[in-house]
PDB file of C-alpha atoms in Angstrom:
ATOM      1  CA  MET A 295       1.044   3.777 -18.702  1.00  0.00           C
ATOM      2  CA  ASN A 296       4.974   4.178 -18.770  1.00  0.00           C
ATOM      3  CA  HIS A 297       6.545   5.884 -16.991  1.00  0.00           C
ATOM      4  CA  ALA A 298      10.214   4.850 -17.628  1.00  0.00           C
ATOM      5  CA  PRO A 299      12.989   7.014 -15.920  1.00  0.00           C
ATOM      6  CA  SER A 300      15.278   9.151 -17.638  1.00  0.00           C
ATOM      7  CA  PRO A 301      19.307   8.408 -16.600  1.00  0.00           C
ATOM      8  CA  HIS A 302      19.302  11.547 -14.128  1.00  0.00           C
ATOM      9  CA  THR A 303      16.488   9.821 -11.695  1.00  0.00           C
ATOM     10  CA  HIS A 304      17.086   9.155  -8.657  1.00  0.00           C
ATOM     11  CA  PRO A 305      17.391   5.029  -7.454  1.00  0.00           C
ATOM     12  CA  LEU A 306      14.733   4.934  -5.486  1.00  0.00           C
ATOM     13  CA  GLN A 307      12.340   6.144  -8.601  1.00  0.00           C
ATOM     14  CA  THR A 308      14.289   3.519 -10.529  1.00  0.00           C
ATOM     15  CA  ARG A 309      13.490   0.832  -8.059  1.00  0.00           C
ATOM     16  CA  LEU A 310       9.785   1.938  -8.081  1.00  0.00           C
ATOM     17  CA  ALA A 311       8.652   2.294 -11.689  1.00  0.00           C
ATOM     18  CA  ASP A 312       9.839  -1.295 -11.682  1.00  0.00           C
ATOM     19  CA  ILE A 313       6.541  -2.982 -11.679  1.00  0.00           C
ATOM     20  CA  THR A 314       7.994  -6.675 -11.612  1.00  0.00           C
ATOM     21  CA  ARG A 315       9.480  -6.110  -8.108  1.00  0.00           C
ATOM     22  CA  ALA A 316       6.338  -4.312  -7.048  1.00  0.00           C
ATOM     23  CA  GLY A 317       5.229  -6.653  -4.051  1.00  0.00           C
ATOM     24  CA  VAL A 318       5.060  -6.089   0.169  1.00  0.00           C
ATOM     25  CA  TYR A 319       8.185  -4.930   1.371  1.00  0.00           C
ATOM     26  CA  SER A 320       9.801  -4.027   4.688  1.00  0.00           C
ATOM     27  CA  LEU A 321      10.563  -0.517   4.983  1.00  0.00           C
ATOM     28  CA  ALA A 322      13.467   0.249   5.972  1.00  0.00           C
ATOM     29  CA  THR A 323      15.576   3.251   6.658  1.00  0.00           C
ATOM     30  CA  THR A 324      15.003   5.150   3.533  1.00  0.00           C
ATOM     31  CA  PRO A 325      13.751   8.701   4.642  1.00  0.00           C
ATOM     32  CA  LEU A 326       9.261   8.533   3.995  1.00  0.00           C
ATOM     33  CA  ASP A 327       9.597  12.325   2.538  1.00  0.00           C
ATOM     34  CA  GLU A 328      12.055  11.358  -0.204  1.00  0.00           C
ATOM     35  CA  LEU A 329      10.268   7.855  -1.041  1.00  0.00           C
ATOM     36  CA  ILE A 330       7.257  10.305  -1.275  1.00  0.00           C
ATOM     37  CA  ARG A 331       9.147  12.439  -3.470  1.00  0.00           C
ATOM     38  CA  ALA A 332       9.674   9.168  -5.733  1.00  0.00           C
ATOM     39  CA  ALA A 333       6.731   7.572  -5.536  1.00  0.00           C
ATOM     40  CA  GLU A 334       4.970  10.862  -6.895  1.00  0.00           C
ATOM     41  CA  ALA A 335       7.773  11.770  -9.380  1.00  0.00           C
ATOM     42  CA  CYS A 336       6.075   8.286 -11.167  1.00  0.00           C
ATOM     43  CA  ALA A 337       2.795   9.755 -11.182  1.00  0.00           C
ATOM     44  CA  TYR A 338       2.008   7.005  -8.337  1.00  0.00           C
ATOM     45  CA  VAL A 339      -1.025   8.042  -5.539  1.00  0.00           C
ATOM     46  CA  VAL A 340       0.545   7.326  -2.104  1.00  0.00           C
ATOM     47  CA  PHE A 341      -1.540   6.452   0.575  1.00  0.00           C
ATOM     48  CA  ARG A 342      -0.629   6.530   4.491  1.00  0.00           C
ATOM     49  CA  VAL A 343      -2.205   4.408   6.440  1.00  0.00           C
ATOM     50  CA  ASP A 344      -1.321   4.781  10.462  1.00  0.00           C
ATOM     51  CA  LEU A 345      -1.782   1.775  12.327  1.00  0.00           C
ATOM     52  CA  THR A 346      -1.457   2.700  15.166  1.00  0.00           C
ATOM     53  CA  ARG A 347      -4.457   1.948  16.868  1.00  0.00           C
ATOM     54  CA  ALA A 348      -5.101  -1.241  14.924  1.00  0.00           C
ATOM     55  CA  ARG A 349      -5.278  -3.618  17.695  1.00  0.00           C
ATOM     56  CA  ASP A 350      -7.532  -6.573  15.965  1.00  0.00           C
ATOM     57  CA  LYS A 351      -9.006  -7.294  12.394  1.00  0.00           C
ATOM     58  CA  ASP A 352     -11.607  -4.484  13.479  1.00  0.00           C
ATOM     59  CA  SER A 353      -9.298  -1.457  13.894  1.00  0.00           C
ATOM     60  CA  LEU A 354      -6.776  -2.811  11.135  1.00  0.00           C
ATOM     61  CA  LEU A 355      -9.645  -2.600   8.371  1.00  0.00           C
ATOM     62  CA  LYS A 356     -11.703   0.840   9.671  1.00  0.00           C
ATOM     63  CA  ALA A 357      -7.372   1.934   9.375  1.00  0.00           C
ATOM     64  CA  ILE A 358      -6.932   1.368   6.607  1.00  0.00           C
ATOM     65  CA  GLY A 359     -10.105   1.825   5.098  1.00  0.00           C
ATOM     66  CA  HIS A 360     -10.696   5.542   6.449  1.00  0.00           C
ATOM     67  CA  ASP A 361      -6.405   6.211   4.858  1.00  0.00           C
ATOM     68  CA  MET A 362      -6.797   4.568   2.103  1.00  0.00           C
ATOM     69  CA  ALA A 363     -10.555   6.640   1.255  1.00  0.00           C
ATOM     70  CA  PHE A 364     -12.085   3.409   0.284  1.00  0.00           C
ATOM     71  CA  PRO A 365     -15.736   3.811  -1.310  1.00  0.00           C
ATOM     72  CA  GLU A 366     -18.639   4.202   0.812  1.00  0.00           C
ATOM     73  CA  TRP A 367     -19.728   0.397   0.690  1.00  0.00           C
ATOM     74  CA  PHE A 368     -16.409  -1.029   2.208  1.00  0.00           C
ATOM     75  CA  GLY A 369     -17.246  -3.635   4.083  1.00  0.00           C
ATOM     76  CA  TYR A 370     -14.672  -3.502   6.492  1.00  0.00           C
ATOM     77  CA  ASN A 371     -13.796  -7.962   5.784  1.00  0.00           C
ATOM     78  CA  TRP A 372     -10.814  -9.330   3.980  1.00  0.00           C
ATOM     79  CA  ASP A 373     -13.276 -10.121   1.143  1.00  0.00           C
ATOM     80  CA  ALA A 374     -14.456  -6.694   0.802  1.00  0.00           C
ATOM     81  CA  LEU A 375     -10.442  -5.476   1.432  1.00  0.00           C
ATOM     82  CA  ALA A 376      -9.527  -7.847  -1.110  1.00  0.00           C
ATOM     83  CA  ASP A 377     -12.081  -6.094  -3.913  1.00  0.00           C
ATOM     84  CA  ASN A 378     -10.679  -2.851  -2.863  1.00  0.00           C
ATOM     85  CA  LEU A 379      -6.714  -2.905  -2.998  1.00  0.00           C
ATOM     86  CA  GLY A 380      -8.022  -4.954  -6.704  1.00  0.00           C
ATOM     87  CA  ASP A 381     -10.169  -2.076  -8.073  1.00  0.00           C
ATOM     88  CA  LEU A 382      -8.945   1.236  -7.230  1.00  0.00           C
ATOM     89  CA  GLY A 383     -10.653   2.612 -10.394  1.00  0.00           C
ATOM     90  CA  TRP A 384     -12.034   5.724  -7.708  1.00  0.00           C
ATOM     91  CA  ARG A 385      -8.475   6.349  -8.042  1.00  0.00           C
ATOM     92  CA  PRO A 386      -6.801   6.090 -11.153  1.00  0.00           C
ATOM     93  CA  ALA A 387      -3.030   6.401 -11.118  1.00  0.00           C
ATOM     94  CA  ALA A 388       0.065   4.925 -12.911  1.00  0.00           C
ATOM     95  CA  GLY A 389       0.311   3.210 -10.089  1.00  0.00           C
ATOM     96  CA  TYR A 390       0.945   3.142  -6.110  1.00  0.00           C
ATOM     97  CA  LEU A 391       2.033   3.286  -3.127  1.00  0.00           C
ATOM     98  CA  VAL A 392       0.890   2.228   0.516  1.00  0.00           C
ATOM     99  CA  ILE A 393       2.729   2.914   3.518  1.00  0.00           C
ATOM    100  CA  LEU A 394       1.972   1.425   6.505  1.00  0.00           C
ATOM    101  CA  GLU A 395       2.471   3.129   9.256  1.00  0.00           C
ATOM    102  CA  HIS A 396       3.371   1.926  13.241  1.00  0.00           C
ATOM    103  CA  SER A 397       3.042  -1.804  11.462  1.00  0.00           C
ATOM    104  CA  GLU A 398       4.872  -3.342  14.426  1.00  0.00           C
ATOM    105  CA  ARG A 399       2.061  -1.717  16.912  1.00  0.00           C
ATOM    106  CA  ALA A 400      -0.350  -3.647  14.898  1.00  0.00           C
ATOM    107  CA  CYS A 401       1.779  -6.403  14.497  1.00  0.00           C
ATOM    108  CA  SER A 402       2.371  -7.297  17.810  1.00  0.00           C
ATOM    109  CA  ARG A 403      -1.071  -6.390  19.204  1.00  0.00           C
ATOM    110  CA  ALA A 404      -2.901  -8.452  16.549  1.00  0.00           C
ATOM    111  CA  HIS A 405      -0.541 -10.871  15.022  1.00  0.00           C
ATOM    112  CA  ASP A 406      -2.399 -13.078  13.006  1.00  0.00           C
ATOM    113  CA  ASP A 407      -4.770 -10.943  11.865  1.00  0.00           C
ATOM    114  CA  PHE A 408      -1.959  -8.262  10.429  1.00  0.00           C
ATOM    115  CA  ILE A 409      -0.378 -10.999   9.083  1.00  0.00           C
ATOM    116  CA  THR A 410      -3.603 -11.693   6.891  1.00  0.00           C
ATOM    117  CA  THR A 411      -3.271  -7.925   5.842  1.00  0.00           C
ATOM    118  CA  LEU A 412      -0.428  -8.285   4.344  1.00  0.00           C
ATOM    119  CA  GLN A 413      -1.716 -11.535   2.440  1.00  0.00           C
ATOM    120  CA  ILE A 414      -4.653  -9.578   0.725  1.00  0.00           C
ATOM    121  CA  PHE A 415      -1.813  -6.751  -0.069  1.00  0.00           C
ATOM    122  CA  SER A 416       0.463  -9.703  -1.371  1.00  0.00           C
ATOM    123  CA  ALA A 417      -2.051 -10.834  -3.141  1.00  0.00           C
ATOM    124  CA  ALA A 418      -3.230  -7.580  -4.700  1.00  0.00           C
ATOM    125  CA  THR A 419      -0.120  -6.897  -5.430  1.00  0.00           C
ATOM    126  CA  ASP A 420      -0.060  -9.915  -8.096  1.00  0.00           C
ATOM    127  CA  GLU A 421      -2.493  -8.946  -9.886  1.00  0.00           C
ATOM    128  CA  TRP A 422      -1.526  -4.966 -10.683  1.00  0.00           C
ATOM    129  CA  ARG A 423       1.808  -6.352 -11.356  1.00  0.00           C
ATOM    130  CA  GLU A 424      -0.597  -9.135 -14.391  1.00  0.00           C
ATOM    131  CA  ARG A 425      -1.668  -5.766 -15.452  1.00  0.00           C
ATOM    132  CA  GLY A 426       0.885  -3.695 -15.323  1.00  0.00           C
ATOM    133  CA  ILE A 427       0.329  -1.457 -12.626  1.00  0.00           C
ATOM    134  CA  ALA A 428       2.836  -1.215  -9.506  1.00  0.00           C
ATOM    135  CA  LEU A 429       1.030  -2.035  -6.269  1.00  0.00           C
ATOM    136  CA  TRP A 430       3.564  -1.126  -3.387  1.00  0.00           C
ATOM    137  CA  CYS A 431       2.793  -1.942   0.264  1.00  0.00           C
ATOM    138  CA  LEU A 432       5.908  -1.201   2.936  1.00  0.00           C
ATOM    139  CA  THR A 433       4.812  -1.900   6.365  1.00  0.00           C
TER     140      THR A 433
END
């Protein structure tokens, strides 16, 4: 499913629709409501993950699993995170935007675990890009 932007499309929507650039990025100064509107205009599912309480691997995975509404069988380990990010069939969409909110706190409290989380997201964005579907992860 291709949602090519029209000539009157907002530049942010055009950027999000460019599957070749999808990946893990730092959330700049773009207002969240504008970003979410652009993603929804691309027919993307938007997940907002609140990492306020993330202090370690377990709490990181708990926040992601909860806020992305992973299936009950989510195993709360790195392999399960990779598996769930690689198969979002339970939430079909033209693409996906994951916003990891308060990531600076998670990074400062659980640096190594947060880096591992981002590496898993990065691998998932690569897999989705190969399928022709955008998965964006913004921190």
